[in-house]
């Protein structure tokens, strides 16, 4: 069985990288532009970037487009409680030919909430976390 690495994208981007639209606040936690360059240069393009920009409400989701333009396969991870975010993701995935799930509900644990086995299915593939 072949395994595919998936990585959250927020840790790879510095906040100065994008000129975001006013309606789209982005979560970018890389501490410097220099470290971002090193990480993106060295990271294998076989790694899928899971992009979870929950507060981005306006098309396009620029972080996903950035990763796609830099040679990565992108897994869109909208929030299940924000319909405008879902609409922006669906349009971004369609218009920018992103691969991965249009509605990835990667199961995670937050506080006392437990969602069970941490796996999701996207594009007919099983991804486990």
PDB file of C-alpha atoms in Angstrom:
ATOM      1  CA  UNK A   1       0.000   0.000   0.000  1.00  0.00           C
ATOM      2  CA  UNK A   2       1.470   3.352  -1.059  1.00  0.00           C
ATOM      3  CA  UNK A   3       1.206   6.251   1.361  1.00  0.00           C
ATOM      4  CA  UNK A   4       0.851   9.912   0.440  1.00  0.00           C
ATOM      5  CA  UNK A   5       2.118  12.625   2.781  1.00  0.00           C
ATOM      6  CA  UNK A   6      -0.290  15.478   3.529  1.00  0.00           C
ATOM      7  CA  UNK A   7       0.826  18.640   5.290  1.00  0.00           C
ATOM      8  CA  UNK A   8      -1.095  21.653   6.601  1.00  0.00           C
ATOM      9  CA  UNK A   9      -0.197  24.674   4.474  1.00  0.00           C
ATOM     10  CA  UNK A  10      -0.498  27.417   7.099  1.00  0.00           C
ATOM     11  CA  UNK A  11       2.907  26.559   8.564  1.00  0.00           C
ATOM     12  CA  UNK A  12       4.622  27.071   5.203  1.00  0.00           C
ATOM     13  CA  UNK A  13       3.498  30.630   4.455  1.00  0.00           C
ATOM     14  CA  UNK A  14       4.592  33.930   5.948  1.00  0.00           C
ATOM     15  CA  UNK A  15       1.929  36.617   6.354  1.00  0.00           C
ATOM     16  CA  UNK A  16       3.733  38.975   3.938  1.00  0.00           C
ATOM     17  CA  UNK A  17       3.649  36.472   1.063  1.00  0.00           C
ATOM     18  CA  UNK A  18       0.174  37.263  -0.186  1.00  0.00           C
ATOM     19  CA  UNK A  19      -1.593  40.515  -0.832  1.00  0.00           C
ATOM     20  CA  UNK A  20      -4.940  39.225   0.402  1.00  0.00           C
ATOM     21  CA  UNK A  21      -8.268  40.627  -0.539  1.00  0.00           C
ATOM     22  CA  UNK A  22      -9.879  42.602   2.258  1.00  0.00           C
ATOM     23  CA  UNK A  23     -12.559  39.947   2.853  1.00  0.00           C
ATOM     24  CA  UNK A  24     -10.016  37.141   3.139  1.00  0.00           C
ATOM     25  CA  UNK A  25      -7.952  37.038   6.302  1.00  0.00           C
ATOM     26  CA  UNK A  26      -5.376  34.252   5.996  1.00  0.00           C
ATOM     27  CA  UNK A  27      -3.625  32.144   8.600  1.00  0.00           C
ATOM     28  CA  UNK A  28       0.082  32.129   7.751  1.00  0.00           C
ATOM     29  CA  UNK A  29       2.356  30.986  10.572  1.00  0.00           C
ATOM     30  CA  UNK A  30       5.827  30.671   9.029  1.00  0.00           C
ATOM     31  CA  UNK A  31       8.030  33.032  11.094  1.00  0.00           C
ATOM     32  CA  UNK A  32       9.924  34.606   8.175  1.00  0.00           C
ATOM     33  CA  UNK A  33       9.916  35.000   4.410  1.00  0.00           C
ATOM     34  CA  UNK A  34      13.434  33.519   4.341  1.00  0.00           C
ATOM     35  CA  UNK A  35      12.324  30.336   6.150  1.00  0.00           C
ATOM     36  CA  UNK A  36       9.283  30.084   3.873  1.00  0.00           C
ATOM     37  CA  UNK A  37      11.566  30.120   0.822  1.00  0.00           C
ATOM     38  CA  UNK A  38      13.792  27.403   2.276  1.00  0.00           C
ATOM     39  CA  UNK A  39      10.825  25.202   3.208  1.00  0.00           C
ATOM     40  CA  UNK A  40       9.090  25.546  -0.155  1.00  0.00           C
ATOM     41  CA  UNK A  41      12.335  25.008  -2.090  1.00  0.00           C
ATOM     42  CA  UNK A  42      13.175  21.815  -0.200  1.00  0.00           C
ATOM     43  CA  UNK A  43       9.715  20.278   0.207  1.00  0.00           C
ATOM     44  CA  UNK A  44       8.978  17.445  -2.216  1.00  0.00           C
ATOM     45  CA  UNK A  45       6.218  18.197  -4.705  1.00  0.00           C
ATOM     46  CA  UNK A  46       4.800  14.748  -3.922  1.00  0.00           C
ATOM     47  CA  UNK A  47       3.534  16.156  -0.607  1.00  0.00           C
ATOM     48  CA  UNK A  48      -0.112  17.241  -0.774  1.00  0.00           C
ATOM     49  CA  UNK A  49      -0.798  20.598   0.865  1.00  0.00           C
ATOM     50  CA  UNK A  50      -3.976  20.645   2.969  1.00  0.00           C
ATOM     51  CA  UNK A  51      -5.133  24.260   2.980  1.00  0.00           C
ATOM     52  CA  UNK A  52      -7.700  25.095   5.681  1.00  0.00           C
ATOM     53  CA  UNK A  53      -8.382  28.816   5.336  1.00  0.00           C
ATOM     54  CA  UNK A  54     -11.722  28.813   7.202  1.00  0.00           C
ATOM     55  CA  UNK A  55     -12.225  32.593   7.302  1.00  0.00           C
ATOM     56  CA  UNK A  56     -11.621  33.190   3.591  1.00  0.00           C
ATOM     57  CA  UNK A  57     -15.050  34.077   2.266  1.00  0.00           C
ATOM     58  CA  UNK A  58     -14.219  35.640  -1.090  1.00  0.00           C
ATOM     59  CA  UNK A  59     -13.077  33.826  -4.234  1.00  0.00           C
ATOM     60  CA  UNK A  60     -10.300  32.923  -4.853  1.00  0.00           C
ATOM     61  CA  UNK A  61      -8.689  31.263  -1.857  1.00  0.00           C
ATOM     62  CA  UNK A  62      -5.311  32.786  -2.636  1.00  0.00           C
ATOM     63  CA  UNK A  63      -3.246  30.471  -0.444  1.00  0.00           C
ATOM     64  CA  UNK A  64      -4.476  27.432  -2.400  1.00  0.00           C
ATOM     65  CA  UNK A  65      -3.719  29.152  -5.702  1.00  0.00           C
ATOM     66  CA  UNK A  66      -0.233  30.051  -4.410  1.00  0.00           C
ATOM     67  CA  UNK A  67       0.538  26.417  -3.535  1.00  0.00           C
ATOM     68  CA  UNK A  68      -0.842  25.190  -6.877  1.00  0.00           C
ATOM     69  CA  UNK A  69       1.264  27.733  -8.792  1.00  0.00           C
ATOM     70  CA  UNK A  70       4.295  26.503  -6.849  1.00  0.00           C
ATOM     71  CA  UNK A  71       3.838  22.926  -8.029  1.00  0.00           C
ATOM     72  CA  UNK A  72       1.893  21.309  -5.188  1.00  0.00           C
ATOM     73  CA  UNK A  73      -1.302  19.278  -5.264  1.00  0.00           C
ATOM     74  CA  UNK A  74      -3.756  21.083  -2.986  1.00  0.00           C
ATOM     75  CA  UNK A  75      -6.422  19.542  -0.800  1.00  0.00           C
ATOM     76  CA  UNK A  76      -9.115  22.131  -0.079  1.00  0.00           C
ATOM     77  CA  UNK A  77     -10.285  22.012   3.539  1.00  0.00           C
ATOM     78  CA  UNK A  78     -13.304  24.267   4.048  1.00  0.00           C
ATOM     79  CA  UNK A  79     -15.021  24.565   7.398  1.00  0.00           C
ATOM     80  CA  UNK A  80     -18.295  22.689   7.795  1.00  0.00           C
ATOM     81  CA  UNK A  81     -19.913  25.647   9.609  1.00  0.00           C
ATOM     82  CA  UNK A  82     -19.256  28.437   7.105  1.00  0.00           C
ATOM     83  CA  UNK A  83     -21.260  28.124   3.892  1.00  0.00           C
ATOM     84  CA  UNK A  84     -19.703  31.197   2.239  1.00  0.00           C
ATOM     85  CA  UNK A  85     -16.300  29.628   2.889  1.00  0.00           C
ATOM     86  CA  UNK A  86     -17.485  26.409   1.238  1.00  0.00           C
ATOM     87  CA  UNK A  87     -18.713  28.329  -1.809  1.00  0.00           C
ATOM     88  CA  UNK A  88     -15.371  30.142  -2.138  1.00  0.00           C
ATOM     89  CA  UNK A  89     -13.526  26.838  -1.880  1.00  0.00           C
ATOM     90  CA  UNK A  90     -15.695  25.095  -4.445  1.00  0.00           C
ATOM     91  CA  UNK A  91     -15.206  27.915  -6.939  1.00  0.00           C
ATOM     92  CA  UNK A  92     -11.439  28.049  -6.276  1.00  0.00           C
ATOM     93  CA  UNK A  93     -11.075  24.295  -6.732  1.00  0.00           C
ATOM     94  CA  UNK A  94     -13.094  24.339  -9.943  1.00  0.00           C
ATOM     95  CA  UNK A  95     -11.575  27.450 -11.531  1.00  0.00           C
ATOM     96  CA  UNK A  96      -7.959  26.660 -10.629  1.00  0.00           C
ATOM     97  CA  UNK A  97      -8.165  22.929 -11.382  1.00  0.00           C
ATOM     98  CA  UNK A  98      -7.095  21.926  -7.898  1.00  0.00           C
ATOM     99  CA  UNK A  99      -6.930  18.259  -7.126  1.00  0.00           C
ATOM    100  CA  UNK A 100      -7.919  16.788  -3.829  1.00  0.00           C
ATOM    101  CA  UNK A 101     -11.227  17.099  -2.079  1.00  0.00           C
ATOM    102  CA  UNK A 102     -13.678  19.838  -2.781  1.00  0.00           C
ATOM    103  CA  UNK A 103     -15.077  19.247   0.679  1.00  0.00           C
ATOM    104  CA  UNK A 104     -12.469  17.628   2.859  1.00  0.00           C
ATOM    105  CA  UNK A 105     -13.642  17.125   6.382  1.00  0.00           C
ATOM    106  CA  UNK A 106     -10.342  15.908   7.755  1.00  0.00           C
ATOM    107  CA  UNK A 107     -11.381  14.529  11.101  1.00  0.00           C
ATOM    108  CA  UNK A 108      -9.511  16.133  13.957  1.00  0.00           C
ATOM    109  CA  UNK A 109      -9.915  16.369  17.704  1.00  0.00           C
ATOM    110  CA  UNK A 110     -10.623  19.736  19.308  1.00  0.00           C
ATOM    111  CA  UNK A 111     -10.934  19.813  23.080  1.00  0.00           C
ATOM    112  CA  UNK A 112     -13.455  17.237  24.259  1.00  0.00           C
ATOM    113  CA  UNK A 113     -14.923  16.700  20.822  1.00  0.00           C
ATOM    114  CA  UNK A 114     -13.860  13.448  19.245  1.00  0.00           C
ATOM    115  CA  UNK A 115     -14.577  12.575  15.642  1.00  0.00           C
ATOM    116  CA  UNK A 116     -13.212   9.021  15.839  1.00  0.00           C
ATOM    117  CA  UNK A 117     -10.822   7.504  13.318  1.00  0.00           C
ATOM    118  CA  UNK A 118      -8.823  10.274  11.708  1.00  0.00           C
ATOM    119  CA  UNK A 119      -9.301   9.383   8.053  1.00  0.00           C
ATOM    120  CA  UNK A 120     -11.035  11.037   5.148  1.00  0.00           C
ATOM    121  CA  UNK A 121     -11.832  10.043   1.592  1.00  0.00           C
ATOM    122  CA  UNK A 122     -11.157  12.390  -1.312  1.00  0.00           C
ATOM    123  CA  UNK A 123     -11.147  11.722  -5.027  1.00  0.00           C
ATOM    124  CA  UNK A 124     -11.496   7.983  -4.353  1.00  0.00           C
ATOM    125  CA  UNK A 125      -8.331   7.867  -2.210  1.00  0.00           C
ATOM    126  CA  UNK A 126      -8.143   7.227   1.494  1.00  0.00           C
ATOM    127  CA  UNK A 127      -5.997   9.582   3.552  1.00  0.00           C
ATOM    128  CA  UNK A 128      -5.296   8.852   7.211  1.00  0.00           C
ATOM    129  CA  UNK A 129      -3.923  11.325   9.719  1.00  0.00           C
TER     130      UNK A 129
END
